Tab-separated table of C-alpha atoms in Angstrom:
chain	number	residue	atom	x	y	z
A	31	MET	CA	0.000	0.000	0.000
A	32	LYS	CA	1.238	3.459	-0.803
A	33	ILE	CA	1.672	5.887	2.078
A	34	ASN	CA	-0.269	8.669	0.366
A	35	GLU	CA	-3.278	6.313	0.493
A	36	ILE	CA	-2.727	5.814	4.229
A	37	TYR	CA	-2.837	9.577	4.763
A	38	GLN	CA	-6.027	9.815	2.692
A	39	THR	CA	-7.702	7.109	4.765
A	40	LYS	CA	-6.623	8.600	8.084
A	41	ARG	CA	-7.688	12.090	7.008
A	42	ALA	CA	-11.165	10.746	6.221
A	43	GLN	CA	-11.252	9.139	9.675
A	44	LYS	CA	-9.879	12.352	11.245
A	45	ASN	CA	-7.076	10.324	12.819
A	46	PRO	CA	-3.316	10.996	12.683
A	47	VAL	CA	-0.903	8.774	10.790
A	48	ILE	CA	1.443	7.187	13.338
A	49	SER	CA	4.880	6.210	12.040
A	50	LEU	CA	8.332	5.224	13.284
A	51	GLU	CA	11.886	5.660	12.016
A	52	ILE	CA	14.835	3.275	12.353
A	53	PHE	CA	18.338	3.213	10.884
A	54	PRO	CA	20.761	0.477	9.780
A	55	PRO	CA	23.311	-0.128	12.559
A	56	LYS	CA	26.858	1.115	12.105
A	57	LYS	CA	28.568	-1.724	13.944
A	58	ASP	CA	29.197	-5.154	12.468
A	59	GLY	CA	26.780	-7.649	13.934
A	60	GLY	CA	24.340	-4.934	14.934
A	61	ILE	CA	21.844	-6.034	12.321
A	62	GLU	CA	20.726	-8.950	14.516
A	63	THR	CA	19.991	-6.513	17.334
A	64	LEU	CA	18.005	-4.364	14.915
A	65	TYR	CA	15.876	-7.303	13.811
A	66	GLU	CA	15.182	-8.101	17.465
A	67	ALA	CA	14.059	-4.497	17.912
A	68	LEU	CA	11.845	-4.773	14.828
A	69	ALA	CA	9.985	-7.667	16.408
A	70	SER	CA	9.009	-5.360	19.271
A	71	LEU	CA	8.186	-2.483	16.947
A	72	GLY	CA	6.079	-4.789	14.793
A	73	GLN	CA	3.846	-5.512	17.776
A	74	ILE	CA	2.939	-1.827	17.940
A	75	SER	CA	1.757	-1.982	14.298
A	76	PRO	CA	2.446	1.614	13.239
A	77	ASP	CA	1.037	2.881	9.949
A	78	PHE	CA	4.516	2.718	8.432
A	79	VAL	CA	8.191	2.402	9.352
A	80	SER	CA	10.857	4.489	7.632
A	81	VAL	CA	14.393	3.208	7.157
A	82	THR	CA	17.255	5.681	6.803
A	83	TYR	CA	20.615	5.311	5.082
A	84	GLY	CA	22.112	5.059	8.562
A	85	ALA	CA	22.953	7.419	11.388
A	86	GLY	CA	24.384	10.633	9.983
A	87	GLY	CA	23.798	9.427	6.433
A	88	SER	CA	26.095	6.411	6.619
A	89	GLY	CA	25.163	3.024	5.245
A	90	GLY	CA	23.888	2.315	1.758
A	91	VAL	CA	20.947	1.423	-0.399
A	92	ASN	CA	21.447	-2.356	-0.185
A	93	GLU	CA	21.267	-2.424	3.608
A	94	THR	CA	18.364	-0.007	3.692
A	95	LEU	CA	16.496	-1.991	1.058
A	96	ASP	CA	17.046	-5.299	2.852
A	97	ILE	CA	15.548	-3.867	6.038
A	98	ALA	CA	12.672	-2.091	4.262
A	99	ALA	CA	11.742	-5.257	2.368
A	100	TYR	CA	11.994	-7.344	5.555
A	101	ILE	CA	9.609	-5.036	7.412
A	102	LYS	CA	6.991	-5.433	4.706
A	103	GLN	CA	7.423	-9.168	4.173
A	104	GLU	CA	7.828	-10.224	7.813
A	105	TYR	CA	5.336	-7.927	9.534
A	106	GLY	CA	3.011	-6.771	6.752
A	107	LEU	CA	3.847	-3.148	7.576
A	108	GLU	CA	4.451	-0.502	4.971
A	109	SER	CA	8.058	0.657	4.835
A	110	LEU	CA	9.450	3.988	3.678
A	111	HIS	CA	12.847	3.696	1.995
A	112	HIS	CA	15.053	6.767	2.425
A	113	LEU	CA	16.921	7.662	-0.742
A	114	THR	CA	19.474	10.411	-1.351
A	115	GLY	CA	20.626	11.824	-4.656
A	116	VAL	CA	23.764	13.629	-3.543
A	117	LEU	CA	26.232	11.122	-5.052
A	118	SER	CA	24.020	9.661	-7.798
A	119	ASN	CA	23.242	10.385	-11.415
A	120	HIS	CA	20.244	9.581	-13.599
A	121	GLU	CA	21.633	6.219	-14.680
A	122	THR	CA	22.542	4.921	-11.234
A	123	MET	CA	19.302	6.235	-9.767
A	124	ASN	CA	17.234	4.441	-12.378
A	125	ALA	CA	18.954	1.179	-11.477
A	126	THR	CA	18.347	1.845	-7.778
A	127	LEU	CA	14.654	2.518	-8.326
A	128	GLN	CA	14.333	-0.703	-10.303
A	129	ALA	CA	15.949	-2.624	-7.433
A	130	ILE	CA	13.647	-1.065	-4.837
A	131	GLN	CA	10.569	-1.774	-6.924
A	132	ALA	CA	11.646	-5.388	-7.503
A	133	ARG	CA	11.673	-5.987	-3.737
A	134	GLY	CA	8.074	-4.809	-3.360
A	135	VAL	CA	8.817	-1.526	-1.558
A	136	GLU	CA	6.373	1.135	-2.753
A	137	ASN	CA	7.358	4.225	-0.761
A	138	ILE	CA	10.425	6.470	-0.877
A	139	LEU	CA	11.501	9.472	1.180
A	140	ALA	CA	13.507	11.541	-1.295
A	141	LEU	CA	16.358	13.630	0.143
A	142	ARG	CA	19.267	15.526	-1.288
A	143	GLY	CA	21.558	14.024	1.329
A	144	ASP	CA	24.744	15.344	2.931
A	145	VAL	CA	28.049	15.619	1.153
A	146	PRO	CA	30.540	13.170	2.741
A	147	ALA	CA	32.625	14.788	5.440
A	148	ASP	CA	35.903	13.804	3.755
A	149	GLY	CA	35.136	16.251	0.969
A	150	ASP	CA	36.293	13.892	-1.777
A	151	ALA	CA	32.918	13.878	-3.491
A	152	CYS	CA	30.864	16.690	-4.991
A	153	ILE	CA	27.116	17.204	-5.028
A	154	SER	CA	25.516	15.463	-7.994
A	155	ALA	CA	24.927	17.653	-11.027
A	156	ASP	CA	21.727	15.675	-11.613
A	157	TYR	CA	20.430	16.016	-8.050
A	158	PRO	CA	21.605	19.309	-6.543
A	159	LEU	CA	18.326	19.547	-4.608
A	160	ALA	CA	15.743	17.125	-3.292
A	161	LYS	CA	13.163	18.402	-5.785
A	162	ASN	CA	15.277	17.043	-8.651
A	163	LEU	CA	15.260	13.566	-7.128
A	164	ILE	CA	11.546	13.765	-6.354
A	165	SER	CA	10.848	14.643	-9.981
A	166	ASP	CA	12.796	11.633	-11.262
A	167	ILE	CA	11.117	9.209	-8.848
A	168	HIS	CA	7.711	10.614	-9.764
A	169	ALA	CA	8.497	10.195	-13.470
A	170	PHE	CA	9.717	6.629	-12.886
A	171	GLY	CA	6.296	5.784	-11.440
A	172	GLY	CA	5.005	3.207	-9.021
A	173	PHE	CA	6.059	4.949	-5.795
A	174	SER	CA	4.497	7.217	-3.229
A	175	VAL	CA	7.104	9.905	-2.637
A	176	GLY	CA	7.716	11.716	0.629
A	177	ALA	CA	9.925	14.713	1.365
A	178	ALA	CA	11.484	16.398	4.377
A	179	CYS	CA	10.473	19.755	5.813
A	180	TYR	CA	11.983	21.916	8.520
A	181	PRO	CA	9.970	23.638	11.294
A	182	GLU	CA	12.888	25.935	12.111
A	183	GLY	CA	14.223	26.081	8.570
A	184	HIS	CA	16.893	23.926	6.960
A	185	ILE	CA	20.306	24.580	8.455
A	186	GLU	CA	21.371	25.959	5.035
A	187	ALA	CA	18.232	28.048	4.457
A	188	LEU	CA	18.596	31.788	4.903
A	189	SER	CA	14.959	32.723	5.417
A	190	ASN	CA	11.474	31.395	6.089
A	191	ALA	CA	10.471	32.449	2.579
A	192	GLU	CA	13.203	30.215	1.177
A	193	ASN	CA	11.991	27.385	3.399
A	194	MET	CA	8.487	27.686	1.947
A	195	GLN	CA	9.806	27.913	-1.610
A	196	HIS	CA	11.548	24.571	-1.162
A	197	MET	CA	8.352	22.970	0.144
A	198	GLN	CA	6.386	24.353	-2.789
A	199	ALA	CA	8.988	23.052	-5.241
A	200	LYS	CA	9.003	19.587	-3.660
A	201	GLU	CA	5.234	19.297	-3.809
A	202	ALA	CA	5.184	20.548	-7.398
A	203	ALA	CA	7.815	17.944	-8.295
A	204	GLY	CA	5.617	15.134	-6.988
A	205	ALA	CA	5.937	14.875	-3.190
A	206	ASP	CA	2.813	13.242	-1.754
A	207	PHE	CA	3.570	13.973	1.913
A	208	PHE	CA	6.127	15.594	4.203
A	209	ILE	CA	7.879	14.464	7.381
A	210	SER	CA	9.344	17.190	9.531
A	211	GLN	CA	12.766	17.368	11.060
A	212	LEU	CA	12.777	16.980	14.837
A	213	PHE	CA	11.744	19.944	16.976
A	214	PHE	CA	11.218	20.530	20.683
A	215	ASP	CA	8.736	23.394	20.656
A	216	ASN	CA	5.372	22.606	19.079
A	217	ALA	CA	4.892	26.277	18.263
A	218	SER	CA	7.596	25.874	15.612
A	219	PHE	CA	5.628	23.094	13.939
A	220	TYR	CA	2.331	24.964	14.071
A	221	LYS	CA	3.982	27.956	12.416
A	222	LEU	CA	5.350	25.669	9.705
A	223	MET	CA	1.847	24.309	9.126
A	224	ASP	CA	0.321	27.776	8.924
A	225	ASP	CA	3.056	29.017	6.573
A	226	ALA	CA	2.806	25.918	4.365
A	227	ARG	CA	-0.948	26.139	3.992
A	228	GLY	CA	-0.619	29.877	3.355
A	229	ALA	CA	1.858	29.028	0.588
A	230	ARG	CA	-0.687	26.554	-0.867
A	231	VAL	CA	1.297	23.479	0.112
A	232	ASN	CA	-1.539	21.014	0.671
A	233	ALA	CA	0.227	17.660	1.126
A	234	PRO	CA	-0.036	16.016	4.573
A	235	ILE	CA	2.728	16.952	7.029
A	236	SER	CA	3.807	14.642	9.858
A	237	ALA	CA	5.488	16.062	12.947
A	238	GLY	CA	8.888	14.519	13.698
A	239	ILE	CA	9.436	13.831	17.412
A	240	MET	CA	12.681	12.655	19.014
A	241	PRO	CA	12.806	12.273	22.805
A	242	ILE	CA	15.877	13.481	24.661
A	243	LEU	CA	17.574	10.483	26.267
A	244	ASN	CA	20.996	11.922	27.160
A	245	ARG	CA	22.898	15.200	27.096
A	246	SER	CA	25.332	14.255	24.315
A	247	GLN	CA	22.376	13.511	22.052
A	248	VAL	CA	21.093	17.043	22.616
A	249	GLU	CA	24.408	18.637	21.701
A	250	ARG	CA	24.706	16.495	18.567
A	251	MET	CA	21.188	17.270	17.353
A	252	ILE	CA	21.536	21.010	17.904
A	253	PHE	CA	24.778	21.053	15.924
A	254	MET	CA	23.508	18.863	13.078
A	255	CYS	CA	19.981	20.205	12.723
A	256	GLY	CA	19.972	23.647	14.281
A	257	ALA	CA	17.023	22.697	16.509
A	258	SER	CA	16.429	25.106	19.393
A	259	LEU	CA	15.658	24.107	22.974
A	260	PRO	CA	12.785	25.648	24.969
A	261	SER	CA	13.726	26.809	28.459
A	262	LYS	CA	11.570	24.076	30.026
A	263	LEU	CA	13.614	21.383	28.294
A	264	ILE	CA	16.926	23.080	29.112
A	265	LYS	CA	15.971	23.069	32.796
A	266	LEU	CA	15.094	19.363	32.626
A	267	ILE	CA	18.429	18.509	31.046
A	268	HIS	CA	20.287	20.542	33.650
A	269	LYS	CA	18.306	19.007	36.513
A	270	TYR	CA	18.919	15.404	35.494
A	271	GLU	CA	22.218	15.585	33.585
A	272	HIS	CA	24.002	13.484	36.236
A	273	ASN	CA	21.190	10.947	36.537
A	274	PRO	CA	20.844	9.125	33.178
A	275	ALA	CA	17.768	7.092	34.153
A	276	ASP	CA	15.841	10.136	35.347
A	277	LEU	CA	16.909	12.179	32.319
A	278	ARG	CA	15.636	9.470	29.988
A	279	ALA	CA	12.320	9.308	31.854
A	280	ALA	CA	11.992	13.097	31.790
A	281	GLY	CA	12.875	13.191	28.084
A	282	LEU	CA	10.252	10.583	27.238
A	283	ASP	CA	7.678	12.422	29.333
A	284	TYR	CA	8.455	15.707	27.563
A	285	ALA	CA	8.064	14.032	24.158
A	286	MET	CA	4.785	12.475	25.287
A	287	GLY	CA	3.537	15.946	26.151
A	288	GLN	CA	4.466	17.114	22.664
A	289	ILE	CA	2.602	14.219	21.062
A	290	ASP	CA	-0.502	14.712	23.219
A	291	ASP	CA	-0.661	18.358	22.193
A	292	LEU	CA	-0.044	17.617	18.501
A	293	ILE	CA	-2.789	14.999	18.332
A	294	THR	CA	-5.198	17.255	20.230
A	295	GLN	CA	-4.552	19.948	17.628
A	296	GLY	CA	-5.407	17.542	14.805
A	297	VAL	CA	-2.069	17.176	13.031
A	298	ASP	CA	-1.831	14.957	9.944
A	299	GLY	CA	0.634	12.604	11.578
A	300	VAL	CA	3.290	11.977	14.205
A	301	HIS	CA	6.618	10.441	13.209
A	302	ILE	CA	8.764	9.041	16.035
A	303	TYR	CA	12.547	8.934	15.699
A	304	THR	CA	13.076	5.749	17.718
A	305	MET	CA	16.899	5.607	17.577
A	306	ASN	CA	16.375	1.820	17.192
A	307	ARG	CA	15.146	1.622	20.786
A	308	PRO	CA	11.828	-0.225	21.126
A	309	VAL	CA	11.231	1.383	24.527
A	310	VAL	CA	10.899	4.755	22.798
A	311	ALA	CA	8.095	3.583	20.530
A	312	GLN	CA	6.437	1.490	23.229
A	313	THR	CA	6.451	4.349	25.719
A	314	LEU	CA	5.383	7.099	23.352
A	315	LEU	CA	2.843	5.223	21.254
A	316	GLY	CA	1.483	2.587	23.604
A	317	LYS	CA	-1.392	4.777	24.765
A	318	TYR	CA	-2.496	5.491	21.186
A	319	LYS	CA	-2.351	1.920	19.881
A	320	LYS	CA	-6.052	1.092	20.249
A	321	GLN	CA	-7.315	4.540	19.332
A	322	TYR	CA	-5.299	5.459	16.269
A	323	ILE	CA	-3.179	2.519	15.051
């Protein structure tokens, strides 16, 4: 089933789409641990599970495709295959799309992707922006295509107007839905929604939620994504920074508050960045299982 059809069904029911995100493990042998985690996630039965190219963009299409296909075949859940164009060209991308389609995966999250940190590679001339990749996938056919959006603006975007222009271009190129980057202040997401609808971007937009589990995670996310921290969350981190168990509990509770508010306000969907930890999904989505999933 294509994810755009899931959004259509849930919109008609006036229910949010509930989805999870996982990533291929970096360490050798970690794949077995991931599959164990998937068994727990499968019991929650989210509307779909997205699979990244790996933490920080590492990994590759083969590993991502294996996991995405496994999720669909083993658990009957729809999977969303992340795909970046940054190091690809039209020829290699066509071959990749054929491979994804052959494995029965019907949904792709199209991203420009990050240039490797070693600087040895240049951004693809064919895919300088996500909209170029979205257009090619849409032309290839057979996929529901998702795109990323940024409640506080992409870290490279200079203005909110530019942020909206990118969303407009992605939808015009064929994006069926959007998943937002993580944020910690729901006001940022509501502003994004208002701005997007004002800019005539009508595709569903899911809110991306990542709970704070430790201090180093916070520092990494702020640096990578440019996400800001509300004073309430800063005080929680400071209060529990020397007590990991209490910080994790407080972080999960804060994220639960975000989700409660988002669902109350009638958002199109909530997308949980699980960090491959079943406890995150079980804690945050357990209460909604019977009502929305």
